[in-house]
Short mmCIF file of C-alpha atoms and ligand atoms in Angstrom, two decimals:
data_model
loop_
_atom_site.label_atom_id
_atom_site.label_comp_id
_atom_site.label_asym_id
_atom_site.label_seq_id
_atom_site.Cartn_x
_atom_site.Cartn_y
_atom_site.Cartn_z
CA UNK A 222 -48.74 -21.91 53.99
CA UNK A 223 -49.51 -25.29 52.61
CA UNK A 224 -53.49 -23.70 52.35
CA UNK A 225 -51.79 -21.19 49.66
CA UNK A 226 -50.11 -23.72 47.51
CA UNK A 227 -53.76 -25.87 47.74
CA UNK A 228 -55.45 -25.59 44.27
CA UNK A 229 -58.91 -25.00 44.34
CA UNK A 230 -60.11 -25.53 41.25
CA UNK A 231 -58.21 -28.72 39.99
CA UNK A 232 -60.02 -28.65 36.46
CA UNK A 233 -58.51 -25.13 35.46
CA UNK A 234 -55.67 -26.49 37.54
CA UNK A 235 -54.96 -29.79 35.19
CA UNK A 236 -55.73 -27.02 31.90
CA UNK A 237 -53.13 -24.95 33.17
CA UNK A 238 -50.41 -27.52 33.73
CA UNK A 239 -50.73 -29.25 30.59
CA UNK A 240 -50.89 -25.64 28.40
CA UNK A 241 -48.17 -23.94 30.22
CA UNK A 242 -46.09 -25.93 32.02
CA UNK A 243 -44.24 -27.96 29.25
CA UNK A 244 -45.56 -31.42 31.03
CA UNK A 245 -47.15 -34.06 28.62
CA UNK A 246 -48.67 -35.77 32.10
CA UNK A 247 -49.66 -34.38 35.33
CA UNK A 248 -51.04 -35.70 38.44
CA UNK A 249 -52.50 -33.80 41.40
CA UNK A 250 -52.09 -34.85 44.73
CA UNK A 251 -53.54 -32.69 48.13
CA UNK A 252 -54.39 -33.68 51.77
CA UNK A 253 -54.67 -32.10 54.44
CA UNK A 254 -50.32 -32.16 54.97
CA UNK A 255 -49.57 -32.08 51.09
CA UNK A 256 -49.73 -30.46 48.07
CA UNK A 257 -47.84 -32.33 45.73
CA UNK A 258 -47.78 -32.36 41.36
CA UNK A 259 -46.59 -35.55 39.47
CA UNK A 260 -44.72 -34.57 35.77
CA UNK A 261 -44.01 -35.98 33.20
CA UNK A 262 -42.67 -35.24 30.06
CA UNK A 263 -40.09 -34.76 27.54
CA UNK A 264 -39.22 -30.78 29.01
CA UNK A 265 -38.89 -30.63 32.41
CA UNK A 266 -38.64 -26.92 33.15
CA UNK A 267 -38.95 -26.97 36.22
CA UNK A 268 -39.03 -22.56 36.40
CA UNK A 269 -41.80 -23.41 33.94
CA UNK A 270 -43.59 -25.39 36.46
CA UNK A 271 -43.05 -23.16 39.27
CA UNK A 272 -44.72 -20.39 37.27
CA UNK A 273 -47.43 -22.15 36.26
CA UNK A 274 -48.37 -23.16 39.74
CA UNK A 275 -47.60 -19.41 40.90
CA UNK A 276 -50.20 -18.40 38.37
CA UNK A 277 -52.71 -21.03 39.32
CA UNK A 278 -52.47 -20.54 43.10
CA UNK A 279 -51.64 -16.59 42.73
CA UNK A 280 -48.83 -17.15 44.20
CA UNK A 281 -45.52 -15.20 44.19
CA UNK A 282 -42.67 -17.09 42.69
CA UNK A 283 -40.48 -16.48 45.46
CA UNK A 284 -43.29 -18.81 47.85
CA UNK A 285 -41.55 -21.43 46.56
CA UNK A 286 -38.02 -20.90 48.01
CA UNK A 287 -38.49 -22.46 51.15
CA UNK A 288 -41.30 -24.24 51.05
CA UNK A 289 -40.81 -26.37 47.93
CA UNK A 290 -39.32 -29.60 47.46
CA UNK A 291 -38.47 -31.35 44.03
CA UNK A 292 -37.28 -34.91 43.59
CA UNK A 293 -36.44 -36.13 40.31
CA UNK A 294 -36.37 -40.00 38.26
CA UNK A 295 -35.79 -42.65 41.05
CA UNK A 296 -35.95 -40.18 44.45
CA UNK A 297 -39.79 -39.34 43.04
CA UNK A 298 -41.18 -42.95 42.36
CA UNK A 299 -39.42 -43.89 46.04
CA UNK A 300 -41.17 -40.80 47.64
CA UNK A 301 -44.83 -41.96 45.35
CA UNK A 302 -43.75 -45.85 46.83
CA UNK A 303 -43.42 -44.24 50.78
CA UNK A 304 -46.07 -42.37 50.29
CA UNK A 305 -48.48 -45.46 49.09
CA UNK A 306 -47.14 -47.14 51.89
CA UNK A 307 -47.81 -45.10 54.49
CA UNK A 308 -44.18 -43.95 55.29
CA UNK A 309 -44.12 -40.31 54.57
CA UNK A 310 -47.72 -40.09 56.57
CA UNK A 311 -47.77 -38.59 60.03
CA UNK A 312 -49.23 -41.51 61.36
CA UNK A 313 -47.26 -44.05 59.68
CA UNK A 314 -49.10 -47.26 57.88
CA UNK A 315 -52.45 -45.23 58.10
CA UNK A 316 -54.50 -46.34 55.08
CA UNK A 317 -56.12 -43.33 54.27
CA UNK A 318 -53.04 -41.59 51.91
CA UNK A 319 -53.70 -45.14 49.53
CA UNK A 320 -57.21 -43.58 48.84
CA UNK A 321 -56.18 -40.43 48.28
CA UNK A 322 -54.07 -41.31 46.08
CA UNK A 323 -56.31 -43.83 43.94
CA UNK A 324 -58.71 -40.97 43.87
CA UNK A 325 -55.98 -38.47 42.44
CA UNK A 326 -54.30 -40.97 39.77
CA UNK A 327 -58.32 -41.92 38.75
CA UNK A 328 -59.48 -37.86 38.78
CA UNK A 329 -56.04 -37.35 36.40
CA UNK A 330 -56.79 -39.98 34.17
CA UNK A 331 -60.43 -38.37 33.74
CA UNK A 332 -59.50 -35.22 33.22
CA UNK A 333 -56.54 -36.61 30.56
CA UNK A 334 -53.95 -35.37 32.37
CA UNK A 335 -52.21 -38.44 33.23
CA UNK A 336 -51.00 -40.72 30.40
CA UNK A 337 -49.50 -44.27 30.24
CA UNK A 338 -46.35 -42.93 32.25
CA UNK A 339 -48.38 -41.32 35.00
CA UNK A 340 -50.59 -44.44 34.97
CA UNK A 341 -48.51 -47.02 34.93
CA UNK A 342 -46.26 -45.30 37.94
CA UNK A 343 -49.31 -44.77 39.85
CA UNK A 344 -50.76 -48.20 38.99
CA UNK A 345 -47.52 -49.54 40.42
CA UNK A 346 -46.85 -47.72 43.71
CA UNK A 347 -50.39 -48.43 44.47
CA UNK A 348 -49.57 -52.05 44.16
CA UNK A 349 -46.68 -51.71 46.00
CA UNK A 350 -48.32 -50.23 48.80
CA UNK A 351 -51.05 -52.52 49.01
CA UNK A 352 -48.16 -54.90 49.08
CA UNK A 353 -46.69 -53.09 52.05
CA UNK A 354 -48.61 -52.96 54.14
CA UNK A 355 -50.37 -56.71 53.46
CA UNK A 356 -46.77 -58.31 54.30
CA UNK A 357 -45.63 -56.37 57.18
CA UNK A 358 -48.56 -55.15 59.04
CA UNK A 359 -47.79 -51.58 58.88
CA UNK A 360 -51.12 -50.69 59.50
CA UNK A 361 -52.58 -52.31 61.74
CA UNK A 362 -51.76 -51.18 65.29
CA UNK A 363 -50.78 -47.73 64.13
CA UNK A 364 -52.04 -44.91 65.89
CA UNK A 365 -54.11 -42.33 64.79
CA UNK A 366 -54.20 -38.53 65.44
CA UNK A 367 -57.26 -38.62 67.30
CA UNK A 368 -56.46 -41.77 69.47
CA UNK A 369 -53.09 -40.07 70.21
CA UNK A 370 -55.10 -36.86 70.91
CA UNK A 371 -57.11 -38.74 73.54
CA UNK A 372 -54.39 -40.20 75.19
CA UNK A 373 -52.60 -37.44 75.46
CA UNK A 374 -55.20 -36.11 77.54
CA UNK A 375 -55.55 -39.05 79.64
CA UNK A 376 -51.55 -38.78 80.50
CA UNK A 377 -52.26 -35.29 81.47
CA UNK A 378 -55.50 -35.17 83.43
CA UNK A 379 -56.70 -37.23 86.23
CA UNK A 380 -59.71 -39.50 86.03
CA UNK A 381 -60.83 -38.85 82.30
CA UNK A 382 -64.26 -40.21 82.17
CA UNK A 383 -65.65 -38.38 84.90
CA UNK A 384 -64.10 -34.99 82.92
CA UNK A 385 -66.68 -32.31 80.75
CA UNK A 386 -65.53 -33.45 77.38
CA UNK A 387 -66.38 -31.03 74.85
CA UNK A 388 -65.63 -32.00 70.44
CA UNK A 389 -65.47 -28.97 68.09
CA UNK A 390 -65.55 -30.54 65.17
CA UNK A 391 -67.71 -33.37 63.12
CA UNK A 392 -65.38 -34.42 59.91
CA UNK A 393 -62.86 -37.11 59.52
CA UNK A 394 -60.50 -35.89 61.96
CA UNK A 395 -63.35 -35.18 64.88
CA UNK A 396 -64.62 -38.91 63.89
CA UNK A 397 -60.46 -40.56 65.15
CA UNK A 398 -61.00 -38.45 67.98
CA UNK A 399 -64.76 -39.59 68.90
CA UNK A 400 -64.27 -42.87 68.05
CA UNK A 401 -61.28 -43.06 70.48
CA UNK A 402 -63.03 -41.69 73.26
CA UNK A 403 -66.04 -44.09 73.06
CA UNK A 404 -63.90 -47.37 72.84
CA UNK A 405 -62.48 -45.74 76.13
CA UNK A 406 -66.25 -45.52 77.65
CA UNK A 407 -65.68 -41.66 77.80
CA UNK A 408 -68.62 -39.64 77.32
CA UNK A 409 -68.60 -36.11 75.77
CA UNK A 410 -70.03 -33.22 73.94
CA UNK A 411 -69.98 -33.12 70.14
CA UNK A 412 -70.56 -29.58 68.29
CA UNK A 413 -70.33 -28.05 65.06
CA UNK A 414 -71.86 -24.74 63.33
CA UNK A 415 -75.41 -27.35 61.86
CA UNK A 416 -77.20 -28.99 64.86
CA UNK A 417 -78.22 -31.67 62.51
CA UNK A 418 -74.89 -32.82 61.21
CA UNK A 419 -74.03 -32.88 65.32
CA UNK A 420 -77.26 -34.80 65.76
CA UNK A 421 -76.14 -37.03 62.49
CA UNK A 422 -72.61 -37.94 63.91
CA UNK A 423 -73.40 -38.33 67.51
CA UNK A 424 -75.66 -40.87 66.03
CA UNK A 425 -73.55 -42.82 63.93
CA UNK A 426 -69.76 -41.87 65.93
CA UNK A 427 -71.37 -40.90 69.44
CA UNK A 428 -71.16 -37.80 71.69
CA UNK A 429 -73.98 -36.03 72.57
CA UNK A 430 -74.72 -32.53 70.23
CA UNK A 431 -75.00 -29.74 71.78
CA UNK A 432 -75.53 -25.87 69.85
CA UNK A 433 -72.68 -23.83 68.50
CA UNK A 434 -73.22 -20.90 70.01
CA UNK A 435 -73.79 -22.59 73.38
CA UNK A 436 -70.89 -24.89 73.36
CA UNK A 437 -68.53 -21.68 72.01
CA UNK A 438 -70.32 -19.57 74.90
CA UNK A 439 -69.61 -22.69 77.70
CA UNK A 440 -66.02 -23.30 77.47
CA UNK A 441 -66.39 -21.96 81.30
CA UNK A 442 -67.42 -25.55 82.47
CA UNK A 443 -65.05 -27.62 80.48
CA UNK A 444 -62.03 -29.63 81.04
CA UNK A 445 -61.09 -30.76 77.86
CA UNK A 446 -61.71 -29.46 74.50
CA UNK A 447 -60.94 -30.90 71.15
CA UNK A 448 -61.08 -28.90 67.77
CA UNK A 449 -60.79 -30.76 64.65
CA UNK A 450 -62.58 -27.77 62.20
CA UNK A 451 -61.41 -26.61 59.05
CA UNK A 452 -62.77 -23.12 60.10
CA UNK A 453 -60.52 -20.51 57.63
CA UNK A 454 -60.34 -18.32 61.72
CA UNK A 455 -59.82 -18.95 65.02
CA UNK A 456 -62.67 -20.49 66.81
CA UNK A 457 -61.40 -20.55 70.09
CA UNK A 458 -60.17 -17.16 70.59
CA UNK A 459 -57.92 -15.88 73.45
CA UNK A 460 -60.80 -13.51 74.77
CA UNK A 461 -63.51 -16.76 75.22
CA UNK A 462 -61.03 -18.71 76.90
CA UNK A 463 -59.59 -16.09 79.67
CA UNK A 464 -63.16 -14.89 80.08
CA UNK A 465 -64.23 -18.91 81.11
CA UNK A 466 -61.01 -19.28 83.01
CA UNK A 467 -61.63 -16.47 85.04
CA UNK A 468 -64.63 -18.06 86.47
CA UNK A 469 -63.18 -21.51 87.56
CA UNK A 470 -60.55 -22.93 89.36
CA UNK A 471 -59.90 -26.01 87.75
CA UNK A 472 -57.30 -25.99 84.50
CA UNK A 473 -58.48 -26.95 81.15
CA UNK A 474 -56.41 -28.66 78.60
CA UNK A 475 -56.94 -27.70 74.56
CA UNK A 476 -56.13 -29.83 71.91
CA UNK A 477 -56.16 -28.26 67.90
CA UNK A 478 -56.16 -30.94 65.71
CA UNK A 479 -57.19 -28.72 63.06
CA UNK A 480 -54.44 -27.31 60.44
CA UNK A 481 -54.55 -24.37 60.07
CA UNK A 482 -54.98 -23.50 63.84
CA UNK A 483 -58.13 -22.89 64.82
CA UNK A 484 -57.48 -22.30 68.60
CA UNK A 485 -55.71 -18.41 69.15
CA UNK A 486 -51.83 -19.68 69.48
CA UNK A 487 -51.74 -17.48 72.82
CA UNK A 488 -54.15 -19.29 74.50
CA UNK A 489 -51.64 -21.33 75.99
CA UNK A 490 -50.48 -18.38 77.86
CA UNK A 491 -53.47 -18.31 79.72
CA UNK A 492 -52.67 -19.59 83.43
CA UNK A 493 -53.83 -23.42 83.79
CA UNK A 494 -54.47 -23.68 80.10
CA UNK A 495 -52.69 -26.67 79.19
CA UNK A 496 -52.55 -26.74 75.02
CA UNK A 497 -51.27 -28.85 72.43
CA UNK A 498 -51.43 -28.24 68.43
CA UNK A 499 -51.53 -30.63 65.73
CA UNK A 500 -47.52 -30.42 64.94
CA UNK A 501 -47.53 -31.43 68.89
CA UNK A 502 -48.87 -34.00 68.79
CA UNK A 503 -48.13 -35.42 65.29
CA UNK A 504 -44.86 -35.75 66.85
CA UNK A 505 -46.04 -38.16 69.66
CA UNK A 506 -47.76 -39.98 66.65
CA UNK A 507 -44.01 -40.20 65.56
CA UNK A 508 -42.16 -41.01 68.37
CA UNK A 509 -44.83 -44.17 69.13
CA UNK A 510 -43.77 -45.27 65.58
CA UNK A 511 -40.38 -45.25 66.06
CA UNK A 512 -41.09 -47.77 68.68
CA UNK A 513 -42.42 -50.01 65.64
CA UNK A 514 -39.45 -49.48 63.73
CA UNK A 515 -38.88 -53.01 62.50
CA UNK A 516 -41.98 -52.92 60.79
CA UNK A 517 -40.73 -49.59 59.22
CA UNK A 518 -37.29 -51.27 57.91
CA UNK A 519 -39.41 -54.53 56.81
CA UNK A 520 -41.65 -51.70 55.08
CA UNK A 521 -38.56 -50.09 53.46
CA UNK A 522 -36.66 -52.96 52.66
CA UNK A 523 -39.69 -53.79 50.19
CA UNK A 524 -39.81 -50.55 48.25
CA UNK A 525 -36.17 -50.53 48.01
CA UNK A 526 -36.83 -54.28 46.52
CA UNK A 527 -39.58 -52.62 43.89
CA UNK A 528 -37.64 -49.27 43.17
CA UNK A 529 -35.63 -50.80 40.61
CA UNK A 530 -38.30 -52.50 38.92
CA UNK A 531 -39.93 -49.15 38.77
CA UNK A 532 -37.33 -47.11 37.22
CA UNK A 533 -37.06 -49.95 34.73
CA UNK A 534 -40.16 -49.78 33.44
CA UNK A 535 -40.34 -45.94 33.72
CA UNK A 536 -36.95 -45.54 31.73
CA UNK A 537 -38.35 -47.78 29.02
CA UNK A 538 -40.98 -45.45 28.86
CA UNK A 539 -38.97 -42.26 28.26
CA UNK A 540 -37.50 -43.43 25.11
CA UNK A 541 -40.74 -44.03 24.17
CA UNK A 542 -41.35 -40.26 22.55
CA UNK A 543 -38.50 -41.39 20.45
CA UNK A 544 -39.48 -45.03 19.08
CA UNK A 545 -43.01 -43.37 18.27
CA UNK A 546 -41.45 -40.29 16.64
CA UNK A 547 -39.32 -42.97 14.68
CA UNK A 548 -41.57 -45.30 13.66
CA UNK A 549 -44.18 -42.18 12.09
CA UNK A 550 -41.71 -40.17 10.38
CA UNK A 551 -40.63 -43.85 8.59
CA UNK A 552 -44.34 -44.70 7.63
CA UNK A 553 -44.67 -40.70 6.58
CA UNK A 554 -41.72 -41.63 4.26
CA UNK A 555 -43.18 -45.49 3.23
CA UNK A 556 -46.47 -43.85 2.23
CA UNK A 557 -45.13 -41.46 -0.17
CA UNK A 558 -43.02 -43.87 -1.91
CA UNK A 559 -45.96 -46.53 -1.75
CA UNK A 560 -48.36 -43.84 -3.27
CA UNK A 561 -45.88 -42.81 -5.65
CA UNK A 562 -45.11 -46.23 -6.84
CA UNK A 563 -48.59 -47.11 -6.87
CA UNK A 564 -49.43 -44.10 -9.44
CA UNK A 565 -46.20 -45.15 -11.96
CA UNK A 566 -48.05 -48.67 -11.70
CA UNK A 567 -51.27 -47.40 -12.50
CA UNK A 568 -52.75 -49.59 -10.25
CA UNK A 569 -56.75 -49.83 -9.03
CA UNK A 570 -56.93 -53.78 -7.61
CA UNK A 571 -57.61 -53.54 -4.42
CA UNK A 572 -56.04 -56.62 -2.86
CA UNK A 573 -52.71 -55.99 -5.07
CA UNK A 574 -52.41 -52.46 -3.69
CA UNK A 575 -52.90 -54.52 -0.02
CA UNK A 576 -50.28 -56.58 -0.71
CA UNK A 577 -47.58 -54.12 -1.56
CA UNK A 578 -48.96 -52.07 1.15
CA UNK A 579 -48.36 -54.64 3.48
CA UNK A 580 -45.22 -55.68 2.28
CA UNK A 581 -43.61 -51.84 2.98
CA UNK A 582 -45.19 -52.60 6.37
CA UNK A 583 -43.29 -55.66 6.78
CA UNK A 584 -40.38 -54.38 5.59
CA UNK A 585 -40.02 -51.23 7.35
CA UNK A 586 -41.01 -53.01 11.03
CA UNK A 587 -38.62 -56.13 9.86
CA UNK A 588 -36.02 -53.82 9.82
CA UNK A 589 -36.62 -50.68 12.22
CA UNK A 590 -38.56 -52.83 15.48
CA UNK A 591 -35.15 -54.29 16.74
CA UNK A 592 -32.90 -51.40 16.91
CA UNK A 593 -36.00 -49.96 18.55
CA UNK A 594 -36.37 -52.35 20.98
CA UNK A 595 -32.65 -52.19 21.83
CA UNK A 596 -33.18 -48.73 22.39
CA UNK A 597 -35.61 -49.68 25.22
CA UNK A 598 -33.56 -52.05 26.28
CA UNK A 599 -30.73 -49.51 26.54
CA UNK A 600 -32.99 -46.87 28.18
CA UNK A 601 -34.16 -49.40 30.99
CA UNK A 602 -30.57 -49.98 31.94
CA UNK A 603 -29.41 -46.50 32.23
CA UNK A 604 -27.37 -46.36 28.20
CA UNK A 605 -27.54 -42.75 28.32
CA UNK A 606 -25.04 -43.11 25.33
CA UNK A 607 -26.95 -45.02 23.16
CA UNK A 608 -30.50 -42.94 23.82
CA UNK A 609 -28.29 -39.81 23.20
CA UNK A 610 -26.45 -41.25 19.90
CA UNK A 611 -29.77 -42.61 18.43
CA UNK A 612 -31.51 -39.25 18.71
CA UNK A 613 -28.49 -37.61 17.09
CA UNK A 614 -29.07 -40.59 14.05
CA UNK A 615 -32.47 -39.97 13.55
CA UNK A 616 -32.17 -36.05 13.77
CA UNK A 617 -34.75 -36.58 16.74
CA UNK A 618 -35.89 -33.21 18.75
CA UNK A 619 -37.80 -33.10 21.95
CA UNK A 620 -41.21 -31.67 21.49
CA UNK A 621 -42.19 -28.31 23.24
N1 NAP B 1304 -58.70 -35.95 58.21
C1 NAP B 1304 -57.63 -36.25 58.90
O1 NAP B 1304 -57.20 -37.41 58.97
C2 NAP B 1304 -56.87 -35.18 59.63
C3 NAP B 1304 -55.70 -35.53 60.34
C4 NAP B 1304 -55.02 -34.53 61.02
C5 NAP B 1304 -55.50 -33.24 61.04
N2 NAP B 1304 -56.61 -32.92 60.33
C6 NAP B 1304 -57.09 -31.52 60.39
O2 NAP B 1304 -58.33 -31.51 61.06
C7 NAP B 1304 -59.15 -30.48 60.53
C8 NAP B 1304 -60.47 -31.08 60.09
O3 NAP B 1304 -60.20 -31.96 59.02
P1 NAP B 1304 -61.26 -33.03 58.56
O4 NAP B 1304 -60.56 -33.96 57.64
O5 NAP B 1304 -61.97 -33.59 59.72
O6 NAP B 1304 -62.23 -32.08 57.71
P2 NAP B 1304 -63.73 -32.34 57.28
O7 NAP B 1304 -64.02 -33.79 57.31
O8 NAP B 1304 -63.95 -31.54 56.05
O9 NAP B 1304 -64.58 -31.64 58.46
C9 NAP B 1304 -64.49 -30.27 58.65
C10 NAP B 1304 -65.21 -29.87 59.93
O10 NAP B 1304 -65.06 -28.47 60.11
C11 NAP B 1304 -66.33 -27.85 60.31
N3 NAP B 1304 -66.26 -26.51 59.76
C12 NAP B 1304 -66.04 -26.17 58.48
N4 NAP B 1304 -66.00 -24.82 58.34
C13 NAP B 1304 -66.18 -24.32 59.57
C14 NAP B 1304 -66.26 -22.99 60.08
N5 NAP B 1304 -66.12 -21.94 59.28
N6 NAP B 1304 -66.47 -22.84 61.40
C15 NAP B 1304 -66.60 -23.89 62.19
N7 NAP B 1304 -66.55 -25.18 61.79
C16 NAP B 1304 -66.35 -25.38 60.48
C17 NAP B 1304 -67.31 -28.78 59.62
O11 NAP B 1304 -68.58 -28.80 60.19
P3 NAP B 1304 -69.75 -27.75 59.91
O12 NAP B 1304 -69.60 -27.34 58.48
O13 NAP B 1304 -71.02 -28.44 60.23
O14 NAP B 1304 -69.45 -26.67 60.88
C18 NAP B 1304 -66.68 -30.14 59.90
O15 NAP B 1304 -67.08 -30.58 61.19
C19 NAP B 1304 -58.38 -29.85 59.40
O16 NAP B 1304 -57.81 -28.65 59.84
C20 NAP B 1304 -57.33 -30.88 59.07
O17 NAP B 1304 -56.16 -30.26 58.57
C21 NAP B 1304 -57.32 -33.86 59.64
#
């Protein structure tokens, strides 16, 4: 599911947002458990939205009924603040989301699709998170997929290290899994469709490669198998896997780390097959943090801290479509009395003409900058009544 809302082409992506979907701003976020869009903007049409991302992903628009969720104003800069920190992650405190998201805000901001909002929301919750997880630890000690993966297996089968260890798998995710297995002393198999990027990893992470084919035709001698692939079909298919098992006695335990699936789902109807999935053991990931709760609450006692300060200085910014529209349709009207004026003068010397120039200047921001600054003032602490009467006094009219 989440594969269908994944955009894979984020330039045409970005183009399409900011055309059709009525956002000034717009900020891509995907992972491997995420697909996620940051707005802003005056209209937030959110049917707008939903069709625009329907039409970029080819979607239909009813995907989204169940398998969309929209926070708006405070509820989305907590959710950006968890999800800098590490809270919202399946292993909680794991640093890698903090990347992902500096690489999103920074790909945004070259593509123009993020503005000073965007920016300065992302600049923020990245600061916050960094802040996070310096003061309370969060994560250090966490446990990853792959060293939950591995002990999973050592809870369920005797003696480990004297097991045939077989890795599908030589990415990020096969890397947590590897690297948890050598710390243990474990040795084991490492595969994945180019010998050389086996050879290259088993080299720098450890296992020992061994062919595709070979390793997919050998499941026959193996006692545990990891798959970590991002392979768009199943890998591991029922047929391999009751063919080996009909030739040995022993069980065999699979773990898919991979999502989607890459291991058929019926496998684990196979007698002596003993299988977990990702979603499995994510939730192991979960349970062990629950055990390192106070760190959580010390975690989520700071962004509840920063919220506020966030929604501050995001509600100053919405006003700020306003002030600007203000402020130009008042020098629009200063320039074409200062031009007129200048013509009934008749006059040509340059540093005169500045002078009166800059005294319209003055006077216009003498008297327009306070009641504009109030007006971000009022904004920051929630006046809806004063942002609503000073658009009705200057006639003001949200852009489409
Ligand atoms: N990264 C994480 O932290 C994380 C955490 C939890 C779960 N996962 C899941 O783990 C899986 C792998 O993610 P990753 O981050 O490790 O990805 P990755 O770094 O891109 O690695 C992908 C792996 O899949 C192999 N692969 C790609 N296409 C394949 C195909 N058609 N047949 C067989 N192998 C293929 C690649 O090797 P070759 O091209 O050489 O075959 C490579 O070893 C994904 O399903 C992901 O959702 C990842």
């Amino acid at each position: 599911m989440l594969e269908r809302f994944t955009f894979g082409d984020l330039d045409s992506a970005y183009e399409s947002f900011l055309k059709h979907s009525g956002l000034s701003e717009c900020v891509l976020l995907q992972t491997c458990n995420r697909v996620e869009l940051f707005g802003f903007g005056e209209v937030r049409d959110i049917e707008r939205i939903k069709k625009t991302w329907a039409s970029v992903s080819g979607l239909e628009e009813h995907a989204f009924r169940e398998n969309l969720e929209i926070s708006q104003g405070v509820d989305a800069y907590q959710h950006l603040l968890k999800l800098t920190s590490g809270l919202d992650s399946l292993v909680v405190g794991e640093e890698q989301i903090l990347g992902q998201i500096r690489d999103s805000i920074s790909a945004a901001r070259q593509m123009g699709a993020s503005g000073m909002a965007l920016n300065m929301l992302f600049e923020r919750a990245i600061r916050v998170g960094t802040r996070v997880r310096q003061a309370t630890g969060i994560s250090k000690g966490s446990i990853s997929i792959g060293s939950m993966a591995v002990r999973l297996a050592e809870e369920n089968i005797d003696d480990l290290k004297s097991r045939k260890i077989m890795l599908i798998g030589t990415g990020e995710a096969a890397s947590l899994v590897a690297k948890s297995l050598k710390r243990r002393g474990i040795d084991f198999a490492v595969t994945s469709r180019t010998f050389e990027r086996s050879k290259s990893f088993s080299e720098t992470v450890g296992g020992r490669p061994v062919g595709f084919e070979e390793a997919l035709a050998g499941f026959g001698s193996v006692d545990v198998l990891f798959v970590a692939t991002v392979a768009p079909y199943f890998l591991v298919t029922y047929e391999r896997v009751k063919e080996a098992m009909a030739a040995r006695r022993e069980g065999m335990m699979i773990m898919d780390l991979s999502n989607p699936r890459t291991v058929d789902e019926r496998v684990s109807t196979i007698g002596k097959i003993k299988m977990m999935n990702l979603d499995q053991i994510a939730e192991m990931v979960d349970r062990n943090m629950r055990t390192r709760m106070g760190v959580v609450s010390s975690a989520e006692k700071i962004i509840s801290d920063e919220l506020p300060v966030v929604e501050a200085a995001m509600k100053r910014l919405e006003v700020e479509p306003i002030v600007k529209n203000v402020f130009r349709e008042i020098d629009q009207a200063r320039l074409k009395e200062l031009r007129k004026a200048l013509q009934m003068l008749g006059e040509k010397d340059e540093q005169r003409i500045r002078i009166i120039d800059q005294l319209t200047q003055a006077i216009v921001e003498g008297i327009i900058s306070v009641p504009m600054n109030n007006l971000r003032k009022a904004s920051e602490q929630g006046d809806e009544d004063m942002v609503r009467a000073v658009t009705r006094l200057f006639d003001y009219k949200a852009r489409e």
